[in-house]
Amino acid sequence: MTHQTGGSSADKPRREKTIALVGLMGAGKTTVGRRLAKRLRIPFYDADEEIEKAAGRTVSEIFDEFGEAHFRDGERKVIARLVDDGPCVLATGGGAFMNDQTRGLIKDRAVSVWLRVDLDILAERVSRRNTRPLLRGKNPRDVLEKLAETRDPAYGQADIVVDCGPGPHDTAVRAILQSLEQHGYART
Ligand code: S3P
């Protein structure tokens, strides 16, 4: 269920590192991340939530009022702060790992985990909420398919890839824990 891609330059032992979850919208980064953090007994942060707190606005409002570039800038800064802020589980927004600087930082200082999920499952999940500006007024599956084409090569640079099926999020949590253990990051 899991496999390893290239390693990251480790200047800290892995067990002290932040675990950054990456992947498309609907992959379950927030839910899986929250449960993973509980199991590892380390704090959980959701990058989108932290951006919203800092801006006093929702992600949609930031996109509407200031544009995507402004959001991406905030995203880069928030993730830079959180990655260095002691070990935590960090759920990143779907586009964060596309930014070269952010990806470089995560690769260097964190253990990155790609939650890889089938497009049909993603499309079904994102359809339940209308809070994502990139999907507003569009066919979610079409958008996700295009995003997957451009983003999967970057996500594929994550240290660990976990294939998540349609089953419960706890299955993904278990798979990540197992893989982290294989990578020397065991804190169960
Ligand atoms: C985005 C994903 C969202 C959020 C924003 C843009 C993206 O986060 O950051 O709407 O570019 O894929 P989730 O992946 O948590 O939905």
mmCIF file of C-alpha atoms and ligand atoms in Angstrom:
data_model
loop_
_atom_site.group_PDB
_atom_site.id
_atom_site.type_symbol
_atom_site.label_atom_id
_atom_site.label_comp_id
_atom_site.label_asym_id
_atom_site.label_seq_id
_atom_site.Cartn_x
_atom_site.Cartn_y
_atom_site.Cartn_z
ATOM 1 C CA MET A 1 0.000 0.000 0.000
ATOM 2 C CA THR A 2 2.922 2.342 0.596
ATOM 3 C CA HIS A 3 6.199 2.814 -1.105
ATOM 4 C CA GLN A 4 9.183 5.038 -0.787
ATOM 5 C CA THR A 5 10.375 7.599 -3.293
ATOM 6 C CA GLY A 6 13.634 9.541 -3.015
ATOM 7 C CA GLY A 7 14.941 10.427 0.456
ATOM 8 C CA SER A 8 15.242 13.922 1.915
ATOM 9 C CA SER A 9 18.389 15.584 3.198
ATOM 10 C CA ALA A 10 18.081 14.862 6.902
ATOM 11 C CA ASP A 11 19.751 17.330 9.215
ATOM 12 C CA LYS A 12 17.472 16.335 12.110
ATOM 13 C CA PRO A 13 16.552 12.800 13.098
ATOM 14 C CA ARG A 14 13.273 11.988 11.374
ATOM 15 C CA ARG A 15 11.386 11.484 14.629
ATOM 16 C CA GLU A 16 11.778 15.190 15.381
ATOM 17 C CA LYS A 17 10.543 16.234 12.001
ATOM 18 C CA THR A 18 7.201 17.613 10.986
ATOM 19 C CA ILE A 19 5.057 15.342 8.842
ATOM 20 C CA ALA A 20 3.579 17.250 5.907
ATOM 21 C CA LEU A 21 0.597 15.744 4.102
ATOM 22 C CA VAL A 22 0.288 16.682 0.442
ATOM 23 C CA GLY A 23 -2.186 15.793 -2.292
ATOM 24 C CA LEU A 24 -5.220 17.012 -4.156
ATOM 25 C CA MET A 25 -8.350 18.572 -2.674
ATOM 26 C CA GLY A 26 -10.516 15.878 -1.118
ATOM 27 C CA ALA A 27 -7.617 13.537 -0.370
ATOM 28 C CA GLY A 28 -8.431 13.685 3.345
ATOM 29 C CA LYS A 29 -5.316 15.585 4.445
ATOM 30 C CA THR A 30 -7.122 17.384 7.273
ATOM 31 C CA THR A 31 -9.045 14.432 8.678
ATOM 32 C CA VAL A 32 -6.183 11.981 8.281
ATOM 33 C CA GLY A 33 -3.708 14.560 9.609
ATOM 34 C CA ARG A 34 -5.732 15.263 12.733
ATOM 35 C CA ARG A 35 -5.982 11.554 13.551
ATOM 36 C CA LEU A 36 -2.329 10.928 12.752
ATOM 37 C CA ALA A 37 -1.245 13.738 15.069
ATOM 38 C CA LYS A 38 -3.348 12.262 17.849
ATOM 39 C CA ARG A 39 -1.712 8.882 17.387
ATOM 40 C CA LEU A 40 1.766 10.429 17.346
ATOM 41 C CA ARG A 41 0.886 12.769 20.229
ATOM 42 C CA ILE A 42 2.151 15.842 18.405
ATOM 43 C CA PRO A 43 0.203 18.991 17.420
ATOM 44 C CA PHE A 44 -1.831 19.215 14.226
ATOM 45 C CA TYR A 45 -2.046 22.247 11.956
ATOM 46 C CA ASP A 46 -4.039 22.819 8.827
ATOM 47 C CA ALA A 47 -2.273 25.345 6.566
ATOM 48 C CA ASP A 48 -5.550 26.706 5.129
ATOM 49 C CA GLU A 49 -6.918 27.260 8.619
ATOM 50 C CA GLU A 50 -3.740 29.063 9.687
ATOM 51 C CA ILE A 51 -3.902 31.309 6.603
ATOM 52 C CA GLU A 52 -7.545 32.083 7.408
ATOM 53 C CA LYS A 53 -6.633 32.955 11.011
ATOM 54 C CA ALA A 54 -3.792 35.215 9.912
ATOM 55 C CA ALA A 55 -5.933 36.973 7.280
ATOM 56 C CA GLY A 56 -9.178 37.090 9.275
ATOM 57 C CA ARG A 57 -10.884 35.828 6.107
ATOM 58 C CA THR A 58 -11.861 32.502 4.581
ATOM 59 C CA VAL A 59 -9.804 31.036 1.729
ATOM 60 C CA SER A 60 -12.636 31.948 -0.669
ATOM 61 C CA GLU A 61 -12.677 35.529 0.571
ATOM 62 C CA ILE A 62 -8.894 35.809 0.162
ATOM 63 C CA PHE A 63 -9.177 34.547 -3.445
ATOM 64 C CA ASP A 64 -12.055 36.971 -4.146
ATOM 65 C CA GLU A 65 -10.606 40.053 -2.499
ATOM 66 C CA PHE A 66 -6.890 39.697 -3.200
ATOM 67 C CA GLY A 67 -6.504 36.987 -5.831
ATOM 68 C CA GLU A 68 -4.826 33.606 -5.914
ATOM 69 C CA ALA A 69 -1.263 34.991 -6.013
ATOM 70 C CA HIS A 70 -1.827 36.713 -2.658
ATOM 71 C CA PHE A 71 -3.193 33.485 -1.185
ATOM 72 C CA ARG A 72 -0.154 31.553 -2.470
ATOM 73 C CA ASP A 73 2.158 34.066 -0.869
ATOM 74 C CA GLY A 74 0.399 33.677 2.490
ATOM 75 C CA GLU A 75 0.453 29.913 2.080
ATOM 76 C CA ARG A 76 4.210 29.922 1.515
ATOM 77 C CA LYS A 77 4.826 32.051 4.624
ATOM 78 C CA VAL A 78 2.506 30.071 6.882
ATOM 79 C CA ILE A 79 4.024 26.746 5.858
ATOM 80 C CA ALA A 80 7.566 28.083 6.334
ATOM 81 C CA ARG A 81 6.624 29.068 9.895
ATOM 82 C CA LEU A 82 4.892 25.796 10.739
ATOM 83 C CA VAL A 83 7.531 23.484 9.280
ATOM 84 C CA ASP A 84 10.123 24.927 11.630
ATOM 85 C CA ASP A 85 7.822 25.213 14.615
ATOM 86 C CA GLY A 86 8.682 21.894 16.227
ATOM 87 C CA PRO A 87 7.390 18.528 15.136
ATOM 88 C CA CYS A 88 3.752 18.541 14.128
ATOM 89 C CA VAL A 89 1.495 17.046 11.515
ATOM 90 C CA LEU A 90 0.799 19.650 8.855
ATOM 91 C CA ALA A 91 -2.017 19.331 6.331
ATOM 92 C CA THR A 92 -1.034 21.489 3.359
ATOM 93 C CA GLY A 93 -3.476 22.917 0.821
ATOM 94 C CA GLY A 94 -3.565 21.052 -2.489
ATOM 95 C CA GLY A 95 -1.501 23.676 -4.345
ATOM 96 C CA ALA A 96 1.186 24.261 -1.723
ATOM 97 C CA PHE A 97 3.598 21.580 -2.930
ATOM 98 C CA MET A 98 3.607 23.194 -6.401
ATOM 99 C CA ASN A 99 5.544 26.155 -5.102
ATOM 100 C CA ASP A 100 9.246 25.384 -5.582
ATOM 101 C CA GLN A 101 10.249 27.163 -2.383
ATOM 102 C CA THR A 102 7.590 25.460 -0.267
ATOM 103 C CA ARG A 103 8.315 22.057 -1.757
ATOM 104 C CA GLY A 104 12.047 22.566 -1.195
ATOM 105 C CA LEU A 105 11.465 23.556 2.414
ATOM 106 C CA ILE A 106 9.188 20.607 3.090
ATOM 107 C CA LYS A 107 11.578 18.209 1.365
ATOM 108 C CA ASP A 108 14.444 19.561 3.413
ATOM 109 C CA ARG A 109 12.904 19.866 6.874
ATOM 110 C CA ALA A 110 9.867 17.588 6.980
ATOM 111 C CA VAL A 111 8.790 14.095 6.065
ATOM 112 C CA SER A 112 6.377 14.509 3.171
ATOM 113 C CA VAL A 113 3.503 12.112 2.591
ATOM 114 C CA TRP A 114 1.386 12.121 -0.581
ATOM 115 C CA LEU A 115 -2.155 10.891 -0.009
ATOM 116 C CA ARG A 116 -2.837 9.515 -3.494
ATOM 117 C CA VAL A 117 -6.527 9.008 -4.147
ATOM 118 C CA ASP A 118 -8.499 7.984 -7.218
ATOM 119 C CA LEU A 119 -10.110 10.908 -9.094
ATOM 120 C CA ASP A 120 -13.639 9.530 -8.801
ATOM 121 C CA ILE A 121 -13.331 9.326 -5.026
ATOM 122 C CA LEU A 122 -11.894 12.855 -4.861
ATOM 123 C CA ALA A 123 -14.649 14.240 -7.078
ATOM 124 C CA GLU A 124 -17.333 12.646 -4.942
ATOM 125 C CA ARG A 125 -15.814 14.006 -1.716
ATOM 126 C CA VAL A 126 -15.250 17.587 -2.897
ATOM 127 C CA SER A 127 -18.822 17.759 -4.193
ATOM 128 C CA ARG A 128 -20.062 17.683 -0.598
ATOM 129 C CA ARG A 129 -18.703 21.181 0.116
ATOM 130 C CA ASN A 130 -18.655 24.425 -1.852
ATOM 131 C CA THR A 131 -15.864 26.179 0.039
ATOM 132 C CA ARG A 132 -13.111 25.654 -2.548
ATOM 133 C CA PRO A 133 -12.641 28.616 -4.888
ATOM 134 C CA LEU A 134 -10.946 26.590 -7.651
ATOM 135 C CA LEU A 135 -14.040 24.408 -7.998
ATOM 136 C CA ARG A 136 -16.775 27.047 -7.901
ATOM 137 C CA GLY A 137 -19.154 26.782 -10.851
ATOM 138 C CA LYS A 138 -17.082 24.030 -12.470
ATOM 139 C CA ASN A 139 -17.270 20.310 -12.900
ATOM 140 C CA PRO A 140 -15.104 19.099 -9.993
ATOM 141 C CA ARG A 141 -13.916 15.956 -11.748
ATOM 142 C CA ASP A 142 -12.720 17.926 -14.781
ATOM 143 C CA VAL A 143 -10.844 20.390 -12.587
ATOM 144 C CA LEU A 144 -9.295 17.641 -10.499
ATOM 145 C CA GLU A 145 -8.247 15.712 -13.598
ATOM 146 C CA LYS A 146 -6.428 18.744 -15.000
ATOM 147 C CA LEU A 147 -4.825 19.490 -11.647
ATOM 148 C CA ALA A 148 -3.688 15.869 -11.304
ATOM 149 C CA GLU A 149 -1.964 16.072 -14.693
ATOM 150 C CA THR A 150 0.118 19.056 -13.669
ATOM 151 C CA ARG A 151 0.539 18.284 -9.987
ATOM 152 C CA ASP A 152 1.130 14.549 -9.745
ATOM 153 C CA PRO A 153 4.785 14.833 -10.825
ATOM 154 C CA ALA A 154 5.410 17.208 -7.902
ATOM 155 C CA TYR A 155 3.399 15.149 -5.416
ATOM 156 C CA GLY A 156 5.436 12.177 -6.615
ATOM 157 C CA GLN A 157 8.511 13.799 -5.081
ATOM 158 C CA ALA A 158 7.107 13.222 -1.589
ATOM 159 C CA ASP A 159 9.165 10.944 0.670
ATOM 160 C CA ILE A 160 6.267 8.545 1.154
ATOM 161 C CA VAL A 161 3.311 7.741 -1.080
ATOM 162 C CA VAL A 162 0.197 6.243 0.461
ATOM 163 C CA ASP A 163 -2.497 4.912 -1.859
ATOM 164 C CA CYS A 164 -5.828 5.588 -0.208
ATOM 165 C CA GLY A 165 -8.894 3.704 -1.343
ATOM 166 C CA PRO A 166 -12.543 4.528 -0.704
ATOM 167 C CA GLY A 167 -12.348 3.011 2.797
ATOM 168 C CA PRO A 168 -12.245 4.806 6.144
ATOM 169 C CA HIS A 169 -9.592 7.450 6.813
ATOM 170 C CA ASP A 170 -8.231 5.306 9.650
ATOM 171 C CA THR A 171 -6.910 2.870 7.047
ATOM 172 C CA ALA A 172 -4.763 5.672 5.619
ATOM 173 C CA VAL A 173 -3.645 6.650 9.128
ATOM 174 C CA ARG A 174 -2.508 3.080 9.783
ATOM 175 C CA ALA A 175 -0.680 2.912 6.448
ATOM 176 C CA ILE A 176 1.146 6.160 7.163
ATOM 177 C CA LEU A 177 2.148 5.034 10.646
ATOM 178 C CA GLN A 178 3.497 1.799 9.233
ATOM 179 C CA SER A 179 5.474 3.621 6.587
ATOM 180 C CA LEU A 180 6.803 6.182 9.057
ATOM 181 C CA GLU A 181 7.978 3.334 11.245
ATOM 182 C CA GLN A 182 9.856 1.861 8.291
ATOM 183 C CA HIS A 183 11.448 5.275 7.831
ATOM 184 C CA GLY A 184 12.570 5.426 11.453
ATOM 185 C CA TYR A 185 9.883 7.860 12.548
ATOM 186 C CA ALA A 186 8.131 5.701 15.122
ATOM 187 C CA ARG A 187 6.318 7.410 17.964
ATOM 188 C CA THR A 188 3.352 5.155 18.496
HETATM 189 C C1 S3P B 1 -6.294 24.424 -3.184
HETATM 190 C C2 S3P B 1 -6.664 23.540 -2.197
HETATM 191 C C3 S3P B 1 -7.353 23.960 -0.971
HETATM 192 C C4 S3P B 1 -7.038 25.427 -0.643
HETATM 193 C C5 S3P B 1 -7.328 26.283 -1.833
HETATM 194 C C6 S3P B 1 -6.532 25.900 -3.075
HETATM 195 C C7 S3P B 1 -5.582 23.913 -4.383
HETATM 196 O O1 S3P B 1 -6.972 23.149 0.119
HETATM 197 O O2 S3P B 1 -5.707 25.559 -0.251
HETATM 198 O O3 S3P B 1 -8.702 26.230 -2.072
HETATM 199 O O4 S3P B 1 -4.937 24.711 -5.088
HETATM 200 O O5 S3P B 1 -5.638 22.688 -4.626
HETATM 201 P P1 S3P B 1 -7.408 21.587 0.281
HETATM 202 O O6 S3P B 1 -6.479 20.761 -0.545
HETATM 203 O O7 S3P B 1 -7.228 21.333 1.738
HETATM 204 O O8 S3P B 1 -8.825 21.495 -0.159
#
